[in-house]
RNA sequence: GAUCCCGUAGCUCAGGUGGUAGAGCAUCUGACUUUUAAUCAGAGGGUCGCAGGUUCGAGUCCUGCCGGGAUCACCA
């Protein structure tokens, strides 16, 4: 990664040399941080802390802070800069005569730049302009920055020269995080959300487990996998597309409830809703069915929303969404009837084709009856479902791992929660009849022979585990990134993934790629 | 994979119908001991994403490629 240095980069390398020649460390070993910007601003008290005209404050407010210089305003023998730390930013006041001889004019003014990381010791005061600031008594360079940082200015909450270029922000997320501090809040919210999920499930006694990401047989979802190879065993392996079949083996093994928050990998296109690696929560609970799972899920989400936002109602994409329990439940076929006027219940494939055509859908010969229903739903119903709603009971051929509906032959006991027009989770009463499971897998194999690339492989070991006997089980999978998008009102999945996949930068190495 | 939009200085952007590039901030020099998008005076910085083509002449028009975004397809 070499590039021709710009004028400013040359300049900073020279500054670093000058600093080192003067015996000043450019990469220090630490700094004793006692305070953070936000907490200083919050706890400053004019009565107690503000120094008088001719003497110290009643109770001097001494702090030691560290962070990055984000602006610098030199006015002769005094200067101001803003220092940004993990909590926010605070103004620092520097006077020539407070610092060691020569430091101000030779080092601070000439050799310290926006982007450098410094430590400051001093006392807090309020300037004539009314801004709470730190009056420097000691200043030390902690890390020299060799590349110029984009300079974002702000007045009255209005930003100037804000870095908005998506490509720049995703490729250099570290810079994005520096110059767009609200981005850090998104990822803090995501972290708190995941903690809340764990707490909710741990409290109920479910065991967090880890299952293989490298799998000899992929399964648990309909998707194309990434393929890799293990050298020592000379063996083809797939990166997991789901952890479902392993988690159910654990239910066979006697756990009452297990869950995993795992990265899944799917070799598919990218979009604002899809990243090839993404995070999924899967939960399996023994002796329960999908009706019970609906209650668990809505309770969990209501809990999380309340914890993150202090309310069950949040604004997403300009829509007010309420996660207050209970959520509406609507069978899939009724939803289609309500939104399209067509009753597709018990219709043959030919009848469904003509309904689809009358609705203006493009269809092809490979689509079965279940697929057609799925397409109609995705096109005419899903986008209209803004408030969280359970859509229940799906065609059997779309759900090779779900148990048949106890009353309706052609359906399975499955639900999805749709929220803001997108699927949030997928759950079913798990299929635990090994014979039925084998025939569902065989149906999938036939689809594969028909050219469908997103089918399930027959997992013999999984069937074997079912033959030992899996108790009735409810299972659920949820896109963690999708929930993070809702919780942070983000319109792209790339805004809730720190390092989303992008093509390599132009001018990169010529690494060979096989496809 | 398809369609549309975008790619000009470190950053944000301007560059009617083609005449080899501009602004603000950042950077550099100087002034200024409570400023705040600090200010004032001066200076430097660009193979206009890459490669071809049309033209006397291309940032500008055409083609291809690279990268990004949005929509679609597939899915979570």
PDB file of C-alpha atoms in Angstrom, chain A residues 65-270:
ATOM      1  CA  UNK A  65      -7.641  14.218  29.343  1.00  0.00           C
ATOM      2  CA  UNK A  66      -6.461  12.689  26.100  1.00  0.00           C
ATOM      3  CA  UNK A  67      -7.751  12.686  22.565  1.00  0.00           C
ATOM      4  CA  UNK A  68      -7.402  13.901  19.035  1.00  0.00           C
ATOM      5  CA  UNK A  69      -6.927  17.510  17.974  1.00  0.00           C
ATOM      6  CA  UNK A  70      -9.908  18.319  15.728  1.00  0.00           C
ATOM      7  CA  UNK A  71      -9.405  22.059  15.197  1.00  0.00           C
ATOM      8  CA  UNK A  72      -6.703  24.574  16.004  1.00  0.00           C
ATOM      9  CA  UNK A  73      -6.983  28.345  16.331  1.00  0.00           C
ATOM     10  CA  UNK A  74      -3.758  30.139  17.108  1.00  0.00           C
ATOM     11  CA  UNK A  75      -3.885  33.794  18.166  1.00  0.00           C
ATOM     12  CA  UNK A  76      -0.372  34.904  18.813  1.00  0.00           C
ATOM     13  CA  UNK A  77       0.660  33.912  22.271  1.00  0.00           C
ATOM     14  CA  UNK A  78      -2.470  31.955  23.046  1.00  0.00           C
ATOM     15  CA  UNK A  79      -4.478  29.347  21.183  1.00  0.00           C
ATOM     16  CA  UNK A  80      -7.547  27.158  21.295  1.00  0.00           C
ATOM     17  CA  UNK A  81      -8.101  23.691  19.963  1.00  0.00           C
ATOM     18  CA  UNK A  82     -10.818  21.129  20.239  1.00  0.00           C
ATOM     19  CA  UNK A  83      -9.892  17.767  21.618  1.00  0.00           C
ATOM     20  CA  UNK A  84     -12.101  14.795  20.788  1.00  0.00           C
ATOM     21  CA  UNK A  85     -12.160  11.729  22.967  1.00  0.00           C
ATOM     22  CA  UNK A  86     -14.454   8.713  23.072  1.00  0.00           C
ATOM     23  CA  UNK A  87     -17.158  10.678  24.862  1.00  0.00           C
ATOM     24  CA  UNK A  88     -17.256  13.825  22.777  1.00  0.00           C
ATOM     25  CA  UNK A  89     -15.164  16.911  22.395  1.00  0.00           C
ATOM     26  CA  UNK A  90     -14.034  19.799  24.555  1.00  0.00           C
ATOM     27  CA  UNK A  91     -12.170  23.014  23.895  1.00  0.00           C
ATOM     28  CA  UNK A  92      -8.651  23.395  25.226  1.00  0.00           C
ATOM     29  CA  UNK A  93      -6.979  26.732  25.913  1.00  0.00           C
ATOM     30  CA  UNK A  94      -3.219  27.031  25.609  1.00  0.00           C
ATOM     31  CA  UNK A  95      -1.023  29.979  26.671  1.00  0.00           C
ATOM     32  CA  UNK A  96       2.580  30.360  25.671  1.00  0.00           C
ATOM     33  CA  UNK A  97       3.657  31.411  29.122  1.00  0.00           C
ATOM     34  CA  UNK A  98       2.077  28.375  30.818  1.00  0.00           C
ATOM     35  CA  UNK A  99       4.219  25.929  28.899  1.00  0.00           C
ATOM     36  CA  UNK A 100       7.956  25.201  29.077  1.00  0.00           C
ATOM     37  CA  UNK A 101      10.225  27.676  27.316  1.00  0.00           C
ATOM     38  CA  UNK A 102       9.957  27.311  23.543  1.00  0.00           C
ATOM     39  CA  UNK A 103       7.340  24.552  23.594  1.00  0.00           C
ATOM     40  CA  UNK A 104       4.477  26.761  22.506  1.00  0.00           C
ATOM     41  CA  UNK A 105       6.104  28.453  19.552  1.00  0.00           C
ATOM     42  CA  UNK A 106       8.437  25.695  18.434  1.00  0.00           C
ATOM     43  CA  UNK A 107       6.344  22.597  19.112  1.00  0.00           C
ATOM     44  CA  UNK A 108       2.673  23.428  19.608  1.00  0.00           C
ATOM     45  CA  UNK A 109       2.359  26.035  16.896  1.00  0.00           C
ATOM     46  CA  UNK A 110       4.582  24.426  14.286  1.00  0.00           C
ATOM     47  CA  UNK A 111       4.662  20.710  14.838  1.00  0.00           C
ATOM     48  CA  UNK A 112       1.243  19.725  16.208  1.00  0.00           C
ATOM     49  CA  UNK A 113      -1.606  19.321  13.748  1.00  0.00           C
ATOM     50  CA  UNK A 114      -5.244  18.489  13.455  1.00  0.00           C
ATOM     51  CA  UNK A 115      -5.404  14.715  13.826  1.00  0.00           C
ATOM     52  CA  UNK A 116      -2.572  14.405  16.328  1.00  0.00           C
ATOM     53  CA  UNK A 117      -3.376  12.701  19.591  1.00  0.00           C
ATOM     54  CA  UNK A 118      -2.358  14.578  22.724  1.00  0.00           C
ATOM     55  CA  UNK A 119      -2.674  14.440  26.478  1.00  0.00           C
ATOM     56  CA  UNK A 120      -3.646  17.574  28.397  1.00  0.00           C
ATOM     57  CA  UNK A 121      -3.533  18.353  32.091  1.00  0.00           C
ATOM     58  CA  UNK A 122      -5.100  21.540  33.364  1.00  0.00           C
ATOM     59  CA  UNK A 123      -8.094  23.118  35.048  1.00  0.00           C
ATOM     60  CA  UNK A 124     -11.575  23.656  33.725  1.00  0.00           C
ATOM     61  CA  UNK A 125     -13.015  27.125  33.227  1.00  0.00           C
ATOM     62  CA  UNK A 126     -15.594  28.968  31.154  1.00  0.00           C
ATOM     63  CA  UNK A 127     -14.325  31.378  28.500  1.00  0.00           C
ATOM     64  CA  UNK A 128     -15.669  34.853  27.883  1.00  0.00           C
ATOM     65  CA  UNK A 129     -17.570  33.412  24.949  1.00  0.00           C
ATOM     66  CA  UNK A 130     -19.197  31.012  27.378  1.00  0.00           C
ATOM     67  CA  UNK A 131     -17.587  27.715  26.351  1.00  0.00           C
ATOM     68  CA  UNK A 132     -16.418  25.358  29.057  1.00  0.00           C
ATOM     69  CA  UNK A 133     -12.750  24.672  28.315  1.00  0.00           C
ATOM     70  CA  UNK A 134      -9.603  23.213  29.788  1.00  0.00           C
ATOM     71  CA  UNK A 135      -6.816  25.653  30.624  1.00  0.00           C
ATOM     72  CA  UNK A 136      -3.635  23.771  29.784  1.00  0.00           C
ATOM     73  CA  UNK A 137      -0.891  23.372  32.343  1.00  0.00           C
ATOM     74  CA  UNK A 138       0.758  20.386  30.709  1.00  0.00           C
ATOM     75  CA  UNK A 139       0.597  19.248  27.095  1.00  0.00           C
ATOM     76  CA  UNK A 140       2.139  16.142  25.614  1.00  0.00           C
ATOM     77  CA  UNK A 141       2.081  14.579  22.162  1.00  0.00           C
ATOM     78  CA  UNK A 142       0.910  10.978  22.371  1.00  0.00           C
ATOM     79  CA  UNK A 143       0.626  10.007  18.716  1.00  0.00           C
ATOM     80  CA  UNK A 144       1.696  11.878  15.623  1.00  0.00           C
ATOM     81  CA  UNK A 145      -0.761  11.652  12.732  1.00  0.00           C
ATOM     82  CA  UNK A 146       0.891  11.419   9.326  1.00  0.00           C
ATOM     83  CA  UNK A 147      -2.179  11.839   7.158  1.00  0.00           C
ATOM     84  CA  UNK A 148      -4.389  14.922   7.040  1.00  0.00           C
ATOM     85  CA  UNK A 149      -7.840  14.366   8.493  1.00  0.00           C
ATOM     86  CA  UNK A 150     -10.889  15.750   6.693  1.00  0.00           C
ATOM     87  CA  UNK A 151     -11.752  18.902   8.601  1.00  0.00           C
ATOM     88  CA  UNK A 152     -15.410  19.143   9.474  1.00  0.00           C
ATOM     89  CA  UNK A 153     -16.561  22.448  10.918  1.00  0.00           C
ATOM     90  CA  UNK A 154     -19.693  23.153  12.802  1.00  0.00           C
ATOM     91  CA  UNK A 155     -21.710  26.149  13.852  1.00  0.00           C
ATOM     92  CA  UNK A 156     -25.051  26.101  15.626  1.00  0.00           C
ATOM     93  CA  UNK A 157     -25.349  22.422  14.898  1.00  0.00           C
ATOM     94  CA  UNK A 158     -24.833  22.985  11.186  1.00  0.00           C
ATOM     95  CA  UNK A 159     -21.960  21.000   9.684  1.00  0.00           C
ATOM     96  CA  UNK A 160     -19.607  22.186   6.994  1.00  0.00           C
ATOM     97  CA  UNK A 161     -17.498  19.962   4.765  1.00  0.00           C
ATOM     98  CA  UNK A 162     -19.119  16.943   6.296  1.00  0.00           C
ATOM     99  CA  UNK A 163     -17.634  13.703   4.952  1.00  0.00           C
ATOM    100  CA  UNK A 164     -20.549  12.080   3.169  1.00  0.00           C
ATOM    101  CA  UNK A 165     -18.883  10.011   0.452  1.00  0.00           C
ATOM    102  CA  UNK A 166     -20.115   6.488   1.171  1.00  0.00           C
ATOM    103  CA  UNK A 167     -17.174   4.768  -0.418  1.00  0.00           C
ATOM    104  CA  UNK A 168     -14.700   6.803   1.608  1.00  0.00           C
ATOM    105  CA  UNK A 169     -16.655   6.154   4.780  1.00  0.00           C
ATOM    106  CA  UNK A 170     -16.885   2.361   4.307  1.00  0.00           C
ATOM    107  CA  UNK A 171     -13.338   1.867   3.082  1.00  0.00           C
ATOM    108  CA  UNK A 172     -11.836   4.005   5.836  1.00  0.00           C
ATOM    109  CA  UNK A 173     -14.281   3.334   8.614  1.00  0.00           C
ATOM    110  CA  UNK A 174     -11.649   4.487  11.101  1.00  0.00           C
ATOM    111  CA  UNK A 175     -11.769   7.957   9.573  1.00  0.00           C
ATOM    112  CA  UNK A 176     -15.558   7.857   9.378  1.00  0.00           C
ATOM    113  CA  UNK A 177     -15.680   7.105  13.091  1.00  0.00           C
ATOM    114  CA  UNK A 178     -13.423  10.064  13.831  1.00  0.00           C
ATOM    115  CA  UNK A 179     -15.156  12.684  11.737  1.00  0.00           C
ATOM    116  CA  UNK A 180     -18.726  11.403  12.103  1.00  0.00           C
ATOM    117  CA  UNK A 181     -19.013  10.700  15.827  1.00  0.00           C
ATOM    118  CA  UNK A 182     -22.683   9.722  15.469  1.00  0.00           C
ATOM    119  CA  UNK A 183     -21.441   6.603  13.663  1.00  0.00           C
ATOM    120  CA  UNK A 184     -19.926   5.421  16.923  1.00  0.00           C
ATOM    121  CA  UNK A 185     -23.336   5.760  18.546  1.00  0.00           C
ATOM    122  CA  UNK A 186     -24.834   3.429  15.954  1.00  0.00           C
ATOM    123  CA  UNK A 187     -22.317   0.734  16.814  1.00  0.00           C
ATOM    124  CA  UNK A 188     -22.675   1.308  20.531  1.00  0.00           C
ATOM    125  CA  UNK A 189     -26.405   0.828  20.121  1.00  0.00           C
ATOM    126  CA  UNK A 190     -25.774  -2.342  18.170  1.00  0.00           C
ATOM    127  CA  UNK A 191     -23.523  -3.641  20.946  1.00  0.00           C
ATOM    128  CA  UNK A 192     -26.110  -2.825  23.614  1.00  0.00           C
ATOM    129  CA  UNK A 193     -28.753  -4.535  21.531  1.00  0.00           C
ATOM    130  CA  UNK A 194     -26.744  -7.743  21.352  1.00  0.00           C
ATOM    131  CA  UNK A 195     -26.059  -7.579  25.080  1.00  0.00           C
ATOM    132  CA  UNK A 196     -29.784  -7.212  25.675  1.00  0.00           C
ATOM    133  CA  UNK A 197     -30.515 -10.274  23.546  1.00  0.00           C
ATOM    134  CA  UNK A 198     -27.998 -12.321  25.534  1.00  0.00           C
ATOM    135  CA  UNK A 199     -29.346 -11.110  28.846  1.00  0.00           C
ATOM    136  CA  UNK A 200     -32.920 -11.885  27.851  1.00  0.00           C
ATOM    137  CA  UNK A 201     -32.073 -15.432  26.767  1.00  0.00           C
ATOM    138  CA  UNK A 202     -29.599 -16.141  29.561  1.00  0.00           C
ATOM    139  CA  UNK A 203     -32.164 -15.102  32.150  1.00  0.00           C
ATOM    140  CA  UNK A 204     -34.464 -17.797  30.823  1.00  0.00           C
ATOM    141  CA  UNK A 205     -31.787 -20.415  31.179  1.00  0.00           C
ATOM    142  CA  UNK A 206     -31.034 -20.955  27.511  1.00  0.00           C
ATOM    143  CA  UNK A 207     -27.455 -21.946  26.852  1.00  0.00           C
ATOM    144  CA  UNK A 208     -25.322 -19.958  24.445  1.00  0.00           C
ATOM    145  CA  UNK A 209     -23.371 -22.375  22.285  1.00  0.00           C
ATOM    146  CA  UNK A 210     -20.925 -22.309  19.421  1.00  0.00           C
ATOM    147  CA  UNK A 211     -21.305 -24.559  16.395  1.00  0.00           C
ATOM    148  CA  UNK A 212     -19.073 -25.026  13.356  1.00  0.00           C
ATOM    149  CA  UNK A 213     -18.674 -22.268  10.819  1.00  0.00           C
ATOM    150  CA  UNK A 214     -16.755 -24.699   8.605  1.00  0.00           C
ATOM    151  CA  UNK A 215     -19.176 -27.414   7.613  1.00  0.00           C
ATOM    152  CA  UNK A 216     -18.781 -30.457   5.362  1.00  0.00           C
ATOM    153  CA  UNK A 217     -22.495 -30.287   4.516  1.00  0.00           C
ATOM    154  CA  UNK A 218     -24.206 -26.928   4.507  1.00  0.00           C
ATOM    155  CA  UNK A 219     -27.803 -26.605   5.478  1.00  0.00           C
ATOM    156  CA  UNK A 220     -30.461 -24.905   7.498  1.00  0.00           C
ATOM    157  CA  UNK A 221     -31.335 -22.362   4.829  1.00  0.00           C
ATOM    158  CA  UNK A 222     -31.864 -21.962   1.120  1.00  0.00           C
ATOM    159  CA  UNK A 223     -28.781 -20.180  -0.135  1.00  0.00           C
ATOM    160  CA  UNK A 224     -25.572 -20.634  -2.055  1.00  0.00           C
ATOM    161  CA  UNK A 225     -22.511 -21.197   0.105  1.00  0.00           C
ATOM    162  CA  UNK A 226     -18.888 -20.158   0.008  1.00  0.00           C
ATOM    163  CA  UNK A 227     -16.668 -23.147  -0.598  1.00  0.00           C
ATOM    164  CA  UNK A 228     -13.242 -23.684   0.869  1.00  0.00           C
ATOM    165  CA  UNK A 229     -10.763 -26.492   1.353  1.00  0.00           C
ATOM    166  CA  UNK A 230      -8.985 -27.994   4.322  1.00  0.00           C
ATOM    167  CA  UNK A 231      -5.472 -29.002   3.370  1.00  0.00           C
ATOM    168  CA  UNK A 232      -4.539 -31.537   6.057  1.00  0.00           C
ATOM    169  CA  UNK A 233      -7.754 -33.501   5.628  1.00  0.00           C
ATOM    170  CA  UNK A 234      -7.909 -32.778   1.904  1.00  0.00           C
ATOM    171  CA  UNK A 235     -11.548 -32.034   2.344  1.00  0.00           C
ATOM    172  CA  UNK A 236     -14.072 -29.652   0.874  1.00  0.00           C
ATOM    173  CA  UNK A 237     -15.742 -27.417   3.430  1.00  0.00           C
ATOM    174  CA  UNK A 238     -18.461 -24.833   3.259  1.00  0.00           C
ATOM    175  CA  UNK A 239     -18.796 -21.694   5.295  1.00  0.00           C
ATOM    176  CA  UNK A 240     -22.058 -22.021   7.117  1.00  0.00           C
ATOM    177  CA  UNK A 241     -25.195 -20.503   5.659  1.00  0.00           C
ATOM    178  CA  UNK A 242     -27.033 -21.241   8.937  1.00  0.00           C
ATOM    179  CA  UNK A 243     -26.407 -23.037  12.196  1.00  0.00           C
ATOM    180  CA  UNK A 244     -29.899 -24.519  12.475  1.00  0.00           C
ATOM    181  CA  UNK A 245     -29.090 -28.211  11.943  1.00  0.00           C
ATOM    182  CA  UNK A 246     -26.312 -28.166  14.544  1.00  0.00           C
ATOM    183  CA  UNK A 247     -28.461 -26.436  17.119  1.00  0.00           C
ATOM    184  CA  UNK A 248     -31.218 -28.986  16.671  1.00  0.00           C
ATOM    185  CA  UNK A 249     -28.677 -31.768  17.209  1.00  0.00           C
ATOM    186  CA  UNK A 250     -28.071 -30.148  20.581  1.00  0.00           C
ATOM    187  CA  UNK A 251     -31.774 -30.336  21.386  1.00  0.00           C
ATOM    188  CA  UNK A 252     -31.530 -34.039  20.545  1.00  0.00           C
ATOM    189  CA  UNK A 253     -28.606 -34.123  22.966  1.00  0.00           C
ATOM    190  CA  UNK A 254     -30.800 -32.979  25.818  1.00  0.00           C
ATOM    191  CA  UNK A 255     -30.465 -29.225  26.093  1.00  0.00           C
ATOM    192  CA  UNK A 256     -33.820 -27.613  26.834  1.00  0.00           C
ATOM    193  CA  UNK A 257     -32.871 -24.389  25.111  1.00  0.00           C
ATOM    194  CA  UNK A 258     -29.884 -23.251  23.108  1.00  0.00           C
ATOM    195  CA  UNK A 259     -29.049 -20.175  21.119  1.00  0.00           C
ATOM    196  CA  UNK A 260     -26.202 -18.868  19.040  1.00  0.00           C
ATOM    197  CA  UNK A 261     -25.370 -15.465  17.685  1.00  0.00           C
ATOM    198  CA  UNK A 262     -23.332 -16.394  14.655  1.00  0.00           C
ATOM    199  CA  UNK A 263     -21.894 -15.044  11.474  1.00  0.00           C
ATOM    200  CA  UNK A 264     -23.428 -16.681   8.438  1.00  0.00           C
ATOM    201  CA  UNK A 265     -21.966 -16.546   4.949  1.00  0.00           C
ATOM    202  CA  UNK A 266     -24.017 -16.582   1.784  1.00  0.00           C
ATOM    203  CA  UNK A 267     -22.571 -16.326  -1.674  1.00  0.00           C
ATOM    204  CA  UNK A 268     -25.125 -13.931  -3.043  1.00  0.00           C
ATOM    205  CA  UNK A 269     -25.476 -10.424  -4.306  1.00  0.00           C
ATOM    206  CA  UNK A 270     -25.010  -7.316  -2.210  1.00  0.00           C
TER     207      UNK A 270
END
